[in-house]
Amino acid sequence: MLIWQAIVMCVVSGLLLTGISLKLMQMLQLSSYRAGGIFAWLKRTKFDYAVRYFALAFFCFTSMFVYVMCFGKLEWYSLIGYLFFVILCLYFISSVRNEAKKTPLKFTKRIVRLLVVDFILNSGMAFVLIWLLKDTTLIYSLLGISPLLCLITLLLAHYILLPIEKLIGRSFVVKASKKLNKSSPIVIGITGSYGKTTAKNVLSRFLMTKYKVFASPGSYNTPMGLSKCINEEYKGEQVFIAEMGARYPGDITYLKKVFKPQYAVLTAIGNQHLETFKTKENIIKEKTAILDGVKFAVANGDCADVVDNVNGRAVLCGKVGDATYSDVKTSLLGTDFVLTIGENKVDIHTRLVGDHVPVTIAMCALMAYKLGVDLDDIKETAEKLPFVEHRLEVLNSGDIIILDDSYNSNPTGADNALRILDTYEGKKIVITPGFVELGADAEKCLKELGQKITSVCDYAFLLGPNAETIKSGMGDYEKVFIVGSLNEAMECLKEIEPPMAVLFENDLPDNY
């Protein structure tokens, strides 16, 4: 084989093998660049993509081996057999690319660096096979099974780059920390197993009546995410509200070290991310760590795990505590209750819905009150609070009401949403894939979800890997349908006559 032929084949092979690795890169990115996330995804999806890679390797090997056995002695003709490898890899890449994706791979600078190193490794592997080996049959046989090595080359590229990525990430974090230190804003950290984004949005609105406020946008709640929004968007506002997420032990401790919150809000403690925390005790320890060393903290007094573990480090709010709510009335039209802080009472009305709304507003109101916001301003602002996108967001289009809770993924929130749906007098429908990252509690919680659905809904559409488990908890409930995708569920909805209310409960990202 001529040198230029070998080089072309090496480059093409490197490009193709890197191309079929894009799905694995997407999973790595969705797992916060933790290699274990890829294996967890493969396990959750019952190794569907592993089978696809095996199938690709099998067809590449078989077609190339048969061809070279027939025409291997003819110099030029043997090269034509390589086209089978090219065509099959391109078909694989095209089929994956055309799949519907909720969170497609983002070609960030980190991913570009990963692509380059992965391409170099794949091309190098192809060079070893094509140039150093002399037997055409052996070359084509090993090249045919090379798709099976894509995960290995990707992980190797990831670990080669990891020290560099840590340095780059550290530089972003240091830059953000210096920028915050220079402006010296009031920093408020918000964490919890759920309810963080809602609390952040409510608190920021209350504080805006007195301060210039910068709140971390969307669901940015990691060191890199918060550093990015500070470096690019923070303009020296008086208050910085940081949503702080945690999936592993030590996450909150590190976030506190970097962003140094003087005030804290603990929204709730549940079994969310039990898969990565391993035990409930680890979750409790991590979430309550935000309360250590701050000037003032508020916590959810309606959550038993919070009450039992704050140990005087936070002021409790809820049905009892320093900020309480009473006389609650809630429906799809909104929530009304009486808020009491100290000796002061005020009637609150908000369009936000759900059992979590009164305690969330109570916590945020007490924090804002502590920072000098008047209760009358809190009352007025509560009436204007916008829905938090995809978190029990009510969308009314006449005879069809959409209750969008697609960013929720915990049993407490789902129970809450179903109770709100139950206030509707027409047909009630739920579309859900269930929950994730509940560890040993998963099967129990999914079956309980099925039981609750049967007591509320007229129709249920289940999708994803948890569908059968949810259905197993529904007994002889007849109006349950397992669908292959959200689009299929939407098509089924067209056959149901309005009026109706449809609850979208959770919308899992692609790595579930």
XYZ file of C-alpha atoms in Angstrom:
512
model
C 0.000 0.000 0.000
C 1.336 3.400 -0.957
C 2.063 5.927 1.812
C -0.491 8.442 0.536
C -3.166 5.717 0.469
C -2.370 4.788 4.059
C -2.498 8.439 5.191
C -5.860 9.024 3.509
C -7.306 5.861 5.069
C -5.935 6.807 8.503
C -7.444 10.309 8.369
C -10.794 9.063 7.066
C -10.888 6.288 9.676
C -10.022 8.780 12.421
C -12.824 11.106 11.322
C -15.361 8.275 11.126
C -14.463 6.777 14.494
C -14.602 10.221 16.108
C -17.959 10.805 14.428
C -19.480 7.641 15.859
C -18.183 8.724 19.289
C -20.314 11.910 19.325
C -23.145 10.189 21.213
C -20.682 9.110 23.893
C -19.377 12.700 24.083
C -22.924 13.959 24.563
C -23.377 11.587 27.510
C -20.033 12.653 28.965
C -21.073 16.306 28.710
C -24.494 15.640 30.279
C -22.735 13.819 33.132
C -20.665 16.920 33.976
C -17.620 15.254 32.370
C -17.597 12.370 34.811
C -16.656 9.168 33.004
C -18.900 7.117 35.267
C -21.894 8.919 33.773
C -21.368 7.136 30.449
C -21.467 3.715 32.090
C -24.520 4.722 34.159
C -26.260 5.801 30.925
C -25.426 2.523 29.209
C -26.823 0.602 32.171
C -29.997 2.719 32.425
C -30.715 2.268 28.716
C -30.138 -1.490 29.000
C -26.993 -1.222 26.883
C -28.958 -0.248 23.780
C -26.077 1.773 22.329
C -23.552 -0.893 23.260
C -25.558 -3.282 21.087
C -25.533 -0.720 18.258
C -21.757 -0.409 18.421
C -21.434 -4.193 18.398
C -23.774 -4.368 15.398
C -21.734 -1.739 13.537
C -18.506 -3.594 14.266
C -20.065 -6.916 13.231
C -21.284 -5.637 9.861
C -18.036 -3.765 9.194
C -15.963 -6.844 10.028
C -18.170 -9.283 8.110
C -18.506 -7.230 4.935
C -14.818 -6.291 4.791
C -13.597 -9.791 5.665
C -15.777 -11.493 3.058
C -14.763 -8.968 0.411
C -11.040 -9.196 1.079
C -11.199 -12.994 1.068
C -12.719 -12.810 -2.385
C -10.656 -9.998 -3.888
C -7.729 -9.557 -1.499
C -5.160 -10.719 -4.002
C -6.101 -7.894 -6.369
C -4.285 -4.792 -5.146
C -6.769 -2.081 -6.140
C -9.871 -4.193 -5.648
C -8.995 -4.838 -2.040
C -9.144 -1.088 -1.363
C -12.743 -1.019 -2.547
C -13.603 -3.203 0.433
C -12.749 -0.233 2.675
C -15.834 1.514 1.280
C -18.015 -0.891 3.283
C -16.438 0.496 6.467
C -16.970 4.095 5.313
C -20.593 3.566 4.261
C -21.584 1.695 7.419
C -19.954 4.284 9.710
C -21.607 7.151 7.835
C -24.973 5.414 8.137
C -24.433 4.993 11.891
C -23.493 8.670 12.300
C -26.485 9.787 10.220
C -28.977 7.628 12.158
C -27.735 8.946 15.518
C -27.725 12.527 14.263
C -31.357 12.268 13.115
C -32.586 11.083 16.511
C -34.651 13.602 18.463
C -32.510 15.164 21.198
C -33.676 17.199 24.175
C -30.170 18.354 25.104
C -27.914 17.925 22.061
C -24.138 17.992 22.289
C -22.907 21.563 22.699
C -19.701 22.197 20.807
C -17.982 24.146 23.558
C -14.241 24.804 23.544
C -13.819 21.816 25.851
C -15.667 19.528 23.438
C -13.616 20.854 20.511
C -10.418 20.005 22.390
C -11.822 16.560 23.156
C -12.718 16.052 19.493
C -9.194 16.939 18.367
C -7.465 14.575 20.810
C -9.982 11.803 20.120
C -9.374 12.208 16.364
C -5.621 11.998 16.861
C -5.976 8.806 18.916
C -8.379 7.221 16.440
C -6.159 8.151 13.481
C -3.128 6.789 15.340
C -4.937 3.526 15.979
C -5.853 3.310 12.295
C -2.234 4.046 11.337
C -0.990 1.161 13.464
C -3.442 -1.145 11.725
C -3.052 0.128 8.170
C 0.638 0.961 7.869
C 2.455 -1.262 10.313
C 0.518 -4.451 9.563
C 1.194 -5.958 6.162
C -1.547 -8.563 5.848
C -4.639 -7.095 4.157
C -7.002 -9.608 5.757
C -5.668 -8.801 9.225
C -5.823 -5.036 8.588
C -9.441 -5.152 7.445
C -10.484 -7.540 10.208
C -9.063 -5.346 12.976
C -10.309 -2.132 11.332
C -13.770 -3.678 11.148
C -13.956 -4.166 14.932
C -12.402 -0.749 15.709
C -15.832 0.841 16.537
C -15.762 -1.280 19.693
C -12.722 0.703 20.841
C -14.374 4.125 20.510
C -15.295 4.302 24.193
C -11.713 3.456 25.161
C -10.178 6.126 22.898
C -12.733 8.704 24.091
C -12.003 7.998 27.765
C -8.273 8.078 27.047
C -8.679 11.485 25.364
C -10.776 12.662 28.317
C -8.156 11.673 30.884
C -5.289 13.079 28.786
C -7.069 16.445 28.753
C -8.343 16.310 32.342
C -5.350 18.072 33.974
C -5.543 20.817 31.336
C -9.308 21.164 31.761
C -8.905 21.457 35.529
C -6.387 24.272 35.063
C -8.687 26.054 32.603
C -11.668 25.572 34.914
C -9.653 26.807 37.867
C -8.711 29.966 35.957
C -12.407 30.706 35.228
C -13.317 30.150 38.880
C -10.457 32.360 40.146
C -11.452 35.121 37.724
C -15.076 34.986 38.896
C -14.050 34.949 42.546
C -11.838 38.009 42.071
C -14.622 39.827 40.254
C -17.026 39.159 43.125
C -14.458 40.177 45.749
C -13.861 43.450 43.923
C -17.567 44.364 43.930
C -18.278 42.901 47.396
C -21.986 42.183 46.801
C -24.346 40.557 49.256
C -24.063 36.887 48.249
C -26.998 34.576 48.921
C -26.590 30.856 48.329
C -29.648 28.695 47.652
C -29.551 24.911 47.712
C -31.846 21.958 48.301
C -32.871 18.690 46.714
C -35.533 20.584 44.779
C -37.143 24.027 44.626
C -33.866 25.930 44.178
C -34.739 27.694 40.924
C -38.210 28.723 42.101
C -36.795 30.130 45.357
C -34.068 31.974 43.444
C -36.590 33.607 41.107
C -38.971 34.580 43.930
C -36.215 35.978 46.163
C -34.652 37.965 43.336
C -38.017 39.615 42.575
C -38.533 40.553 46.217
C -35.041 42.023 46.551
C -35.324 43.972 43.293
C -37.683 46.368 45.065
C -34.691 47.651 47.083
C -31.467 46.470 45.390
C -29.851 45.884 42.051
C -29.861 42.098 41.868
C -27.994 39.566 39.757
C -29.284 35.993 39.978
C -27.610 33.073 38.263
C -29.599 32.522 35.043
C -31.535 29.366 34.188
C -30.292 26.361 36.108
C -26.635 27.395 36.295
C -25.608 25.909 39.629
C -22.131 24.373 39.210
C -18.744 26.053 39.800
C -18.142 26.403 36.051
C -21.706 27.506 35.315
C -21.727 30.148 38.047
C -18.232 31.328 37.080
C -19.295 31.653 33.459
C -22.331 33.806 34.260
C -20.310 35.998 36.653
C -17.464 36.505 34.183
C -19.777 37.238 31.260
C -22.894 38.859 32.745
C -22.331 40.188 36.265
C -21.994 43.978 36.235
C -21.380 44.794 39.884
C -24.953 44.465 41.170
C -25.473 44.885 44.916
C -26.831 41.362 45.434
C -25.708 38.107 43.851
C -28.051 35.131 44.275
C -26.326 31.842 43.497
C -28.279 28.660 42.953
C -25.962 25.928 44.241
C -26.436 22.379 43.017
C -24.887 19.221 44.403
C -24.726 15.721 42.956
C -21.674 14.462 44.832
C -20.262 14.875 48.353
C -18.156 18.019 48.617
C -19.966 20.019 45.909
C -21.591 22.544 48.289
C -18.415 22.910 50.345
C -16.474 23.806 47.209
C -19.153 26.232 45.970
C -19.148 27.981 49.356
C -15.359 28.242 49.297
C -15.427 29.911 45.874
C -18.455 32.212 46.112
C -18.552 32.834 49.891
C -22.295 33.322 50.577
C -23.109 35.430 53.629
C -26.767 34.366 53.559
C -28.331 30.997 52.762
C -31.639 29.387 51.840
C -32.236 25.637 52.241
C -35.338 24.708 50.233
C -35.735 20.994 51.034
C -33.962 17.693 51.540
C -35.118 14.585 49.714
C -33.765 11.503 47.995
C -32.957 13.270 44.745
C -29.480 12.232 43.473
C -29.432 9.272 45.850
C -27.804 7.370 42.995
C -24.693 9.546 43.203
C -24.733 10.366 46.924
C -25.233 6.673 47.822
C -26.911 7.379 51.195
C -29.528 9.784 52.572
C -27.057 10.774 55.288
C -24.631 12.027 52.620
C -27.382 14.146 51.060
C -28.331 15.654 54.431
C -24.721 16.436 55.303
C -24.075 18.055 51.928
C -27.229 20.154 51.726
C -27.032 21.451 55.304
C -23.369 22.419 54.794
C -24.612 25.652 53.203
C -25.807 26.803 56.634
C -22.373 26.743 58.230
C -20.724 30.105 58.902
C -23.310 32.403 57.282
C -24.756 35.545 58.864
C -28.363 34.466 58.454
C -30.137 31.470 56.935
C -33.705 30.378 56.339
C -34.868 26.800 55.853
C -38.006 24.861 54.994
C -39.773 24.116 58.261
C -42.296 21.867 56.480
C -39.584 19.362 55.519
C -38.910 16.876 58.323
C -35.348 16.126 57.172
C -34.573 19.858 57.245
C -36.116 20.395 60.688
C -34.228 17.443 62.141
C -30.848 18.522 60.832
C -30.496 22.316 60.819
C -29.511 22.231 64.516
C -30.113 25.928 65.092
C -28.107 27.022 62.068
C -31.167 28.429 60.263
C -34.491 30.083 60.997
C -37.398 27.833 60.040
C -40.287 28.971 57.873
C -43.537 27.164 57.105
C -46.635 26.171 59.010
C -44.662 27.060 62.121
C -41.538 29.150 62.528
C -40.397 32.770 62.253
C -42.287 33.224 58.983
C -45.525 31.262 58.733
C -48.405 30.828 56.321
C -52.048 29.953 56.978
C -55.497 29.809 55.322
C -54.075 28.417 52.072
C -56.302 28.192 49.008
C -54.782 26.813 45.831
C -55.988 25.820 42.381
C -54.930 26.093 38.772
C -55.818 29.793 39.048
C -53.196 30.541 41.714
C -52.463 30.452 45.425
C -53.801 32.592 48.285
C -52.640 32.546 51.916
C -51.882 34.716 54.932
C -48.179 35.391 55.533
C -47.075 36.197 59.091
C -43.636 37.541 60.005
C -43.341 38.424 63.664
C -46.382 40.537 64.550
C -47.027 41.500 60.934
C -49.595 39.783 58.724
C -50.242 40.279 55.050
C -52.581 38.607 52.526
C -50.651 37.071 49.656
C -52.000 36.215 46.215
C -49.798 34.774 43.498
C -50.395 33.080 40.176
C -47.840 30.414 41.166
C -49.423 27.071 42.033
C -48.450 24.128 44.176
C -48.042 23.072 47.792
C -44.486 24.382 47.771
C -45.514 27.952 46.959
C -46.496 29.200 50.462
C -43.351 27.901 52.184
C -41.123 29.123 49.335
C -42.613 32.602 49.509
C -42.386 32.555 53.315
C -38.660 31.721 53.208
C -37.910 34.308 50.533
C -40.072 36.933 52.225
C -38.262 36.486 55.552
C -34.861 36.724 53.839
C -35.934 39.852 51.949
C -37.472 41.317 55.128
C -34.209 40.665 56.970
C -32.415 42.612 54.224
C -34.732 45.608 54.555
C -37.582 44.964 52.086
C -40.989 46.171 53.295
C -43.833 43.640 53.622
C -46.111 45.779 51.466
C -43.552 45.570 48.665
C -43.409 41.795 49.150
C -47.211 41.570 48.888
C -47.293 43.695 45.736
C -44.425 41.766 44.131
C -45.990 38.390 44.937
C -49.018 39.305 42.838
C -46.749 39.906 39.831
C -44.465 36.888 40.178
C -44.066 35.218 36.786
C -44.249 31.474 36.383
C -40.938 29.678 36.635
C -40.496 28.106 33.226
C -41.281 24.359 33.170
C -41.885 24.232 36.934
C -45.628 23.937 37.487
C -46.145 26.544 34.797
C -49.840 26.907 33.899
C -50.541 27.535 30.218
C -54.220 28.178 29.481
C -55.511 27.932 25.928
C -59.238 27.823 26.465
C -60.546 24.284 26.742
C -57.033 22.834 27.077
C -54.894 23.660 30.118
C -51.249 22.649 30.175
C -49.551 22.146 33.524
C -45.877 22.148 32.571
C -43.815 20.538 35.326
C -41.261 19.064 32.941
C -38.214 20.294 34.901
C -39.299 18.492 38.051
C -37.854 15.071 38.814
C -38.741 14.178 42.385
C -41.634 12.338 44.079
C -42.650 15.255 46.314
C -42.992 17.590 43.344
C -44.942 15.029 41.342
C -47.351 14.480 44.235
C -47.759 18.233 44.464
C -48.479 18.568 40.730
C -51.046 15.756 40.763
C -52.937 17.438 43.615
C -53.106 20.659 41.593
C -54.267 18.723 38.532
C -56.978 17.124 40.678
C -58.608 20.545 41.215
C -59.559 20.597 37.517
C -63.127 19.483 36.762
C -62.623 18.191 33.200
C -60.553 15.305 31.838
C -57.204 14.962 33.593
C -54.196 13.555 31.735
C -50.569 12.962 32.746
C -47.547 12.384 30.527
C -44.460 11.254 32.436
C -41.280 9.154 32.286
C -41.074 9.039 36.088
C -37.981 9.831 38.154
C -34.250 9.178 38.014
C -31.273 9.016 40.385
C -33.301 7.639 43.288
C -30.992 4.687 43.835
C -32.513 1.866 45.884
C -35.741 3.880 46.346
C -36.442 4.051 42.608
C -38.786 1.076 42.173
C -40.807 1.922 45.277
C -41.221 5.593 44.292
C -42.146 4.748 40.698
C -44.842 2.288 41.792
C -46.224 4.856 44.246
C -46.349 7.381 41.395
C -48.434 4.884 39.414
C -50.847 4.485 42.330
C -51.266 8.258 42.692
C -51.860 8.689 38.961
C -54.737 6.193 39.064
C -56.464 8.167 41.834
C -56.333 11.452 39.882
C -56.053 10.978 36.122
C -58.443 9.823 33.425
C -55.559 8.979 31.075
C -51.857 8.302 31.604
C -49.128 8.189 28.971
C -45.871 6.658 30.173
C -42.551 6.729 28.333
C -38.929 5.876 28.872
C -37.186 3.048 30.734
C -39.371 3.461 33.848
C -42.722 3.071 32.084
C -43.272 -0.606 32.931
C -42.323 -0.047 36.583
C -44.817 2.824 36.914
C -47.504 0.730 35.238
C -46.889 -2.152 37.645
C -48.095 0.092 40.456
C -51.369 0.960 38.685
C -53.244 -2.289 39.254
C -56.139 -2.811 36.822
C -56.154 0.836 35.682
C -57.166 0.669 32.002
C -56.465 4.122 30.584
C -52.673 3.789 30.682
C -50.603 3.765 27.491
C -46.884 3.184 27.070
C -45.549 5.328 24.225
C -42.175 5.474 22.522
C -41.688 9.246 22.656
C -43.193 12.555 23.718
C -44.211 13.195 20.105
C -46.188 9.950 20.082
C -47.946 10.984 23.292
C -48.832 14.344 21.731
C -50.365 12.556 18.743
C -52.470 10.410 21.096
C -53.727 13.556 22.841
C -55.354 14.673 19.597
C -57.781 11.752 19.888
C -59.063 12.918 23.290
C -61.948 15.367 23.228
C -61.451 18.632 25.235
C -61.937 20.139 27.742
C -58.921 18.681 29.454
C -55.920 19.511 31.605
C -52.593 17.894 30.718
C -49.748 17.523 33.213
C -46.263 17.107 31.773
C -44.434 15.629 34.744
C -40.689 15.527 34.143
C -38.881 15.417 30.822
C -35.718 13.395 31.170
C -32.537 14.529 29.393
C -30.942 12.230 26.801
C -28.728 10.440 29.304
C -31.757 8.742 30.932
